[in-house]
Coordinates of C-alpha atoms in Angstrom, one line a residue:
M1 CA 0.0 -23.6 -0.8
A2 CA 3.1 -21.7 -0.2
V3 CA 3.1 -18.0 -0.6
V4 CA 6.6 -16.4 -0.6
G5 CA 7.3 -12.2 1.4
G6 CA 7.0 -11.2 4.0
G7 CA 4.9 -8.1 3.6
L8 CA 1.8 -7.5 4.4
A9 CA 0.2 -8.8 0.8
G10 CA 2.1 -12.3 1.7
A11 CA 1.0 -12.0 5.0
A12 CA -2.9 -11.3 4.9
L13 CA -2.9 -13.8 2.1
A14 CA -1.6 -16.4 4.3
W15 CA -4.1 -15.0 7.0
R16 CA -6.8 -15.8 4.6
L17 CA -5.8 -19.4 3.3
S18 CA -5.1 -20.9 7.0
H19 CA -8.3 -19.5 8.1
R20 CA -9.9 -20.9 5.0
G21 CA -8.4 -24.3 6.7
V22 CA -5.6 -24.3 3.8
R23 CA -2.1 -25.4 4.5
V24 CA -0.2 -22.8 3.6
T25 CA 4.2 -22.4 4.6
L26 CA 4.9 -18.8 4.3
L27 CA 8.3 -18.3 3.6
T28 CA 9.6 -14.7 4.1
G29 CA 13.8 -15.3 3.9
G30 CA 13.9 -13.7 0.5
S31 CA 16.6 -14.2 -2.0
G32 CA 19.2 -14.0 -0.1
R33 CA 20.6 -10.5 -0.4
R34 CA 18.5 -7.6 1.6
W35 CA 15.0 -7.4 0.2
T36 CA 13.7 -3.4 1.4
D37 CA 10.5 -3.6 2.8
A38 CA 8.0 -1.4 1.4
T39 CA 5.6 -2.6 4.5
G40 CA 8.1 -0.9 6.5
A41 CA 8.5 2.5 4.8
S42 CA 4.7 3.0 3.9
G43 CA 3.1 5.8 5.6
G44 CA -0.6 3.5 6.0
L45 CA -3.0 6.1 5.0
V46 CA -6.4 4.8 5.1
R47 CA -9.6 6.2 3.7
G48 CA -12.7 5.6 1.6
F49 CA -12.4 8.0 -0.9
E50 CA -11.1 7.4 -4.4
P51 CA -11.9 9.8 -7.3
E52 CA -13.0 6.1 -9.1
P53 CA -16.6 4.6 -7.7
A54 CA -14.4 1.4 -8.3
A55 CA -11.9 1.7 -6.1
A56 CA -13.5 3.4 -3.9
A57 CA -15.9 0.3 -3.5
I58 CA -12.6 -1.6 -2.2
A59 CA -11.1 1.4 0.1
A60 CA -14.1 1.6 1.9
A61 CA -15.0 -2.1 2.4
S62 CA -11.3 -2.7 3.5
L63 CA -11.5 0.8 5.5
A64 CA -15.0 -0.7 6.6
E65 CA -13.7 -4.0 8.1
F66 CA -11.3 -2.2 10.3
R67 CA -13.8 -0.4 12.2
R68 CA -16.0 -2.9 12.7
D69 CA -13.2 -5.3 14.1
A70 CA -11.2 -4.5 17.6
V71 CA -9.1 -6.6 17.2
L72 CA -8.0 -5.8 13.8
R73 CA -7.5 -2.3 15.0
S74 CA -5.7 -3.3 17.5
W75 CA -3.5 -5.4 15.2
A76 CA -3.2 -2.1 12.6
G77 CA -2.4 0.5 15.4
Y78 CA -5.3 2.0 13.5
Q79 CA -6.0 6.0 14.7
E80 CA -9.1 7.5 13.4
L81 CA -8.4 11.2 11.8
T82 CA -10.6 13.3 9.1
S83 CA -9.2 12.9 5.6
T84 CA -9.1 15.7 3.0
Y85 CA -9.2 14.6 -1.0
V86 CA -8.6 17.9 -3.1
L87 CA -9.8 16.8 -6.4
A88 CA -7.2 17.4 -9.7
A89 CA -8.5 20.5 -11.8
G90 CA -10.8 19.3 -14.5
S91 CA -12.4 16.7 -12.1
D92 CA -15.8 15.7 -13.1
P93 CA -17.8 16.5 -10.2
D94 CA -20.6 13.4 -11.1
R95 CA -17.8 10.9 -11.2
A96 CA -16.9 12.3 -7.5
E97 CA -20.6 12.4 -6.9
A98 CA -20.9 8.5 -7.6
A99 CA -17.7 7.6 -5.6
V100 CA -18.7 9.8 -2.5
S101 CA -22.5 7.9 -2.7
V102 CA -20.0 4.4 -2.7
V103 CA -18.4 5.5 0.0
N104 CA -21.6 6.5 2.0
G105 CA -22.9 3.5 1.3
I106 CA -20.6 1.5 3.1
L107 CA -20.0 4.0 5.7
P108 CA -22.5 5.6 5.9
G109 CA -22.0 9.4 6.8
S110 CA -18.6 9.5 6.3
A111 CA -18.2 11.0 3.1
T112 CA -19.2 15.4 2.0
I113 CA -17.9 16.8 -1.2
R114 CA -17.8 20.5 -1.4
P115 CA -15.6 23.5 -2.8
A116 CA -12.3 23.3 -1.7
A117 CA -12.6 26.9 -1.3
G118 CA -11.9 28.3 1.8
L119 CA -10.4 24.9 3.4
A120 CA -8.2 25.7 6.3
P121 CA -5.0 25.6 5.7
F122 CA -4.5 25.0 2.1
R123 CA -3.3 28.1 0.1
G124 CA -3.2 29.2 -3.4
L125 CA -6.2 26.3 -4.9
P126 CA -7.3 26.6 -8.2
D127 CA -10.6 28.4 -8.6
G128 CA -13.7 25.8 -9.0
A129 CA -12.2 23.0 -6.9
L130 CA -13.5 20.4 -5.3
A131 CA -12.4 18.4 -2.0
V132 CA -13.9 15.5 -0.1
V133 CA -14.1 15.2 3.6
E134 CA -14.5 12.3 5.2
L135 CA -14.9 11.8 8.8
H136 CA -14.1 8.3 9.1
A137 CA -10.6 7.4 7.7
G138 CA -6.8 7.9 9.7
Y139 CA -4.0 5.7 9.2
I140 CA -2.5 2.4 10.1
S141 CA 0.9 0.6 11.0
P142 CA 1.5 -2.0 8.3
A143 CA 4.8 -3.2 9.8
R144 CA 2.7 -4.1 12.8
L145 CA -0.7 -4.9 11.0
R146 CA 1.9 -7.5 9.7
N147 CA 3.6 -9.0 12.1
C148 CA 0.2 -9.5 13.5
L149 CA -1.3 -11.3 11.3
V150 CA 1.7 -13.5 10.3
A151 CA 1.6 -14.8 14.6
D152 CA -2.0 -15.5 13.9
A153 CA -1.9 -17.5 10.7
V154 CA 0.8 -19.6 12.9
A155 CA -1.2 -19.3 15.4
A156 CA -4.1 -20.9 12.4
G157 CA -2.1 -23.9 11.4
A158 CA 0.5 -22.0 9.2
E159 CA 4.4 -23.0 8.8
L160 CA 6.9 -20.0 8.7
C161 CA 10.0 -20.5 7.2
H162 CA 12.6 -18.0 7.3
V163 CA 15.6 -19.6 4.9
P164 CA 16.2 -17.4 2.3
V165 CA 14.2 -18.1 -1.6
A166 CA 16.7 -19.1 -4.0
G167 CA 14.0 -19.3 -6.7
A168 CA 10.9 -21.0 -8.2
R169 CA 9.7 -23.3 -10.2
P170 CA 6.4 -23.7 -12.1
D171 CA 5.7 -27.3 -11.4
P172 CA 5.3 -26.0 -9.0
A173 CA 7.8 -25.6 -6.2
V174 CA 10.3 -23.6 -4.8
V175 CA 13.8 -23.4 -4.2
L176 CA 15.7 -23.1 -1.1
A177 CA 19.3 -21.1 -0.5
D178 CA 20.2 -24.3 1.5
G179 CA 19.6 -26.2 -1.5
A180 CA 16.1 -27.5 -0.6
V181 CA 12.9 -27.8 -2.6
R182 CA 9.6 -27.3 -1.5
R183 CA 7.4 -28.2 -4.1
C184 CA 3.4 -27.2 -3.5
D185 CA 0.2 -27.4 -4.7
T186 CA 0.0 -23.4 -5.4
L187 CA 2.5 -21.6 -5.4
V188 CA 2.4 -17.5 -4.7
L189 CA 4.8 -14.3 -5.3
A190 CA 4.0 -11.8 -3.1
V191 CA 7.0 -10.2 -3.2
G192 CA 5.9 -6.6 -4.3
A193 CA 8.7 -4.8 -6.2
W194 CA 10.5 -7.4 -6.1
T195 CA 8.4 -9.1 -8.4
P196 CA 9.7 -8.1 -12.0
R197 CA 13.2 -8.8 -11.0
L198 CA 12.4 -12.4 -9.5
L199 CA 10.8 -13.3 -12.5
D200 CA 13.4 -12.5 -14.5
E201 CA 16.3 -13.9 -12.4
W202 CA 14.0 -17.3 -11.6
G203 CA 13.2 -17.9 -15.5
L204 CA 9.3 -17.0 -15.2
P205 CA 7.3 -14.8 -17.8
G206 CA 7.3 -10.9 -16.9
Q207 CA 4.1 -9.5 -15.6
R208 CA 4.6 -5.7 -17.9
L209 CA 5.5 -4.9 -14.0
R210 CA 7.3 -1.3 -13.6
T211 CA 9.1 -0.4 -10.3
K212 CA 8.3 3.5 -9.2
Q213 CA 9.9 5.1 -6.1
I214 CA 8.0 6.5 -3.8
Q215 CA 9.2 8.7 -0.8
Y216 CA 8.3 11.3 2.1
T217 CA 10.0 13.4 4.6
L218 CA 9.4 13.0 8.1
G219 CA 9.3 17.1 10.0
R220 CA 8.9 19.3 12.7
A221 CA 5.8 22.3 12.4
A222 CA 2.1 20.8 11.5
P223 CA -0.7 22.8 10.0
P224 CA -3.7 23.0 13.1
G225 CA -6.4 21.0 12.6
L226 CA -5.3 19.4 9.2
G227 CA -5.8 15.4 9.4
A228 CA -5.0 12.7 6.7
F229 CA -5.0 14.7 3.3
V230 CA -4.7 14.3 -1.1
D231 CA -3.8 17.4 -2.9
D232 CA -3.9 16.4 -6.4
T233 CA -4.2 19.7 -7.7
S234 CA -0.3 20.1 -6.1
G235 CA 0.4 16.2 -5.8
L236 CA 1.3 17.1 -2.7
Y237 CA 0.1 14.5 0.7
G238 CA 0.4 13.6 4.1
R239 CA -1.0 13.1 7.6
P240 CA 0.2 14.2 11.1
V241 CA 3.1 11.3 13.0
S242 CA 2.8 12.5 16.4
A243 CA 2.8 15.6 18.4
G244 CA 4.5 18.4 16.4
L245 CA 5.7 15.8 13.6
F246 CA 4.4 15.8 10.4
L247 CA 4.5 13.1 6.9
L248 CA 4.7 15.1 3.8
G249 CA 5.2 13.8 0.1
L250 CA 5.2 14.4 -3.7
P251 CA 4.9 11.8 -6.4
S252 CA 8.1 10.5 -7.7
D253 CA 9.1 10.8 -11.3
R254 CA 11.6 7.6 -11.0
W255 CA 10.8 5.0 -12.8
Q256 CA 12.4 0.8 -13.1
I257 CA 14.6 1.7 -9.6
D258 CA 16.2 -1.4 -8.9
P259 CA 14.9 -2.8 -5.3
A260 CA 18.5 -2.9 -4.0
D261 CA 19.7 0.2 -5.2
V262 CA 16.8 2.4 -3.1
T263 CA 18.4 5.5 -1.9
A264 CA 16.5 9.3 -1.2
D265 CA 16.2 11.9 -4.1
P266 CA 17.6 15.0 -2.6
A267 CA 15.8 16.9 -5.0
L268 CA 12.2 15.3 -4.4
A269 CA 12.3 16.3 -1.0
R270 CA 13.1 19.7 -2.0
R271 CA 10.1 20.3 -4.0
V272 CA 8.2 18.5 -1.1
T273 CA 9.7 21.2 1.5
I274 CA 8.7 23.9 -1.2
R275 CA 5.5 23.1 -2.1
A276 CA 4.5 23.0 1.5
A277 CA 5.6 26.4 2.4
E278 CA 3.6 27.2 -0.6
R279 CA 0.0 25.4 -0.2
L280 CA 0.1 24.8 4.0
G281 CA 2.3 27.7 5.0
L282 CA 4.8 25.4 6.0
G283 CA 7.7 28.0 6.3
A284 CA 9.8 26.2 8.9
W285 CA 9.0 22.7 7.7
P286 CA 10.6 20.2 8.1
G287 CA 13.2 21.7 10.8
A288 CA 16.2 20.2 12.5
A289 CA 16.4 16.5 12.0
A290 CA 14.1 16.0 9.8
R291 CA 14.4 12.0 7.8
T292 CA 13.2 11.1 4.1
V293 CA 12.2 7.6 3.8
A294 CA 12.0 6.4 0.2
A295 CA 10.7 2.6 -1.1
L296 CA 9.2 1.1 -4.0
D297 CA 5.7 0.4 -5.6
C298 CA 5.0 -2.1 -8.0
Y299 CA 2.7 -1.1 -10.7
P300 CA 1.3 -3.3 -13.1
A301 CA 1.2 -2.0 -17.6
G302 CA -3.1 -3.0 -17.0
R303 CA -5.5 -3.3 -14.4
G304 CA -4.2 -1.9 -11.6
G305 CA -4.4 -2.5 -7.9
L306 CA -2.8 -5.3 -5.6
R307 CA -5.0 -8.5 -6.8
L308 CA -3.4 -12.4 -8.1
R309 CA -2.1 -12.6 -11.5
G310 CA -1.3 -15.6 -13.2
A311 CA 2.2 -15.9 -13.4
M312 CA 2.0 -18.3 -17.0
P313 CA -1.0 -20.3 -18.5
G314 CA -1.9 -23.5 -17.0
S315 CA 0.6 -23.5 -14.5
P316 CA -0.8 -22.4 -10.4
V317 CA 2.1 -20.6 -10.1
F318 CA 0.4 -17.2 -9.4
T319 CA 1.6 -13.5 -8.4
F320 CA 0.0 -10.8 -5.2
T321 CA 1.4 -7.6 -6.5
G322 CA 0.6 -4.0 -7.5
G323 CA 0.5 -1.9 -4.6
S324 CA 3.4 -2.6 -2.7
G325 CA 3.8 0.0 0.4
G326 CA 1.0 1.9 -1.0
A327 CA -1.6 -0.6 -0.5
A328 CA -1.6 -0.8 2.8
K329 CA -5.5 0.3 3.0
T330 CA -7.0 -2.2 0.2
A331 CA -4.5 -5.5 1.6
L332 CA -6.6 -6.8 3.5
L333 CA -9.5 -6.9 0.9
A334 CA -7.3 -8.2 -1.9
A335 CA -6.0 -10.9 0.1
R336 CA -9.9 -11.4 0.9
R337 CA -10.4 -12.0 -2.8
A338 CA -7.4 -13.8 -3.9
A339 CA -7.7 -16.6 -1.4
A340 CA -11.6 -17.1 -2.8
E341 CA -9.8 -17.3 -6.3
L342 CA -7.2 -19.9 -5.1
V343 CA -9.5 -21.9 -3.4
G344 CA -13.5 -21.3 -4.6

């Protein structure tokens, strides 16, 4: 099998396949251009709770694998923090309770649901808002995990190829920039936000995938006692990075950005600053030497999330995307499922 893509998704899939005894080649070289690395840009948030119970099951199972495997924790640089998830106004409390039950079934005693009123340091939360607080959550370094997965896959027999990729064929085969053609039994394109563009350039059917910018700012001044959080009433999310340094972001509305043209959106960065003052009382954030990070995510039109998708009927060519850097918390489980689909 050939896996094209050197991000976390491709590395995790190659790792899973290599430990199933599959002869796998991981091609990391890109297409001759600089590929924006969403793995390197990801904030790495991991938690069990998601508002939809099915999504919570995936996230909690992925987190549980980190927590029970000391090697994976070390590879990922896993740091445990509490996580607070403030539900959007009008959320169904029964669905939230069901999702909390799913999380606690996998991570016993981790999640509780409670009124958001009085939760420090939040300000101005809507009346009646609910919050889910998790004990077992935190963040990882997706780039560090990727590097370790690749090294271990190679140790297990995987081949690593850094020659740039110039094309893919439905036979299946990969065409390299030096003119070589690498044939394989199965081809998986794990190229994140580059997927829509490369499917088009390489003459493969599109999958109704869209790109969306993700962005956050690293700034000085941290709210005391706050771990990782998502506030769906305002869109604000974040986590501590180091002493006095805090990551904060808001969802972007920039869709269909070309991966080669990703630049930070100053207007969005300003909105984050305003929201940080309003919701967390961080009037001095981000301070001097603040840094804004931008990358792209890849979203499918139908069923979401990072998963294997057939590129064309009757051909063993697949894509493995639908999460890009934002899929850090589910990449391991998604790769396990994809490997099972490919080899049974």
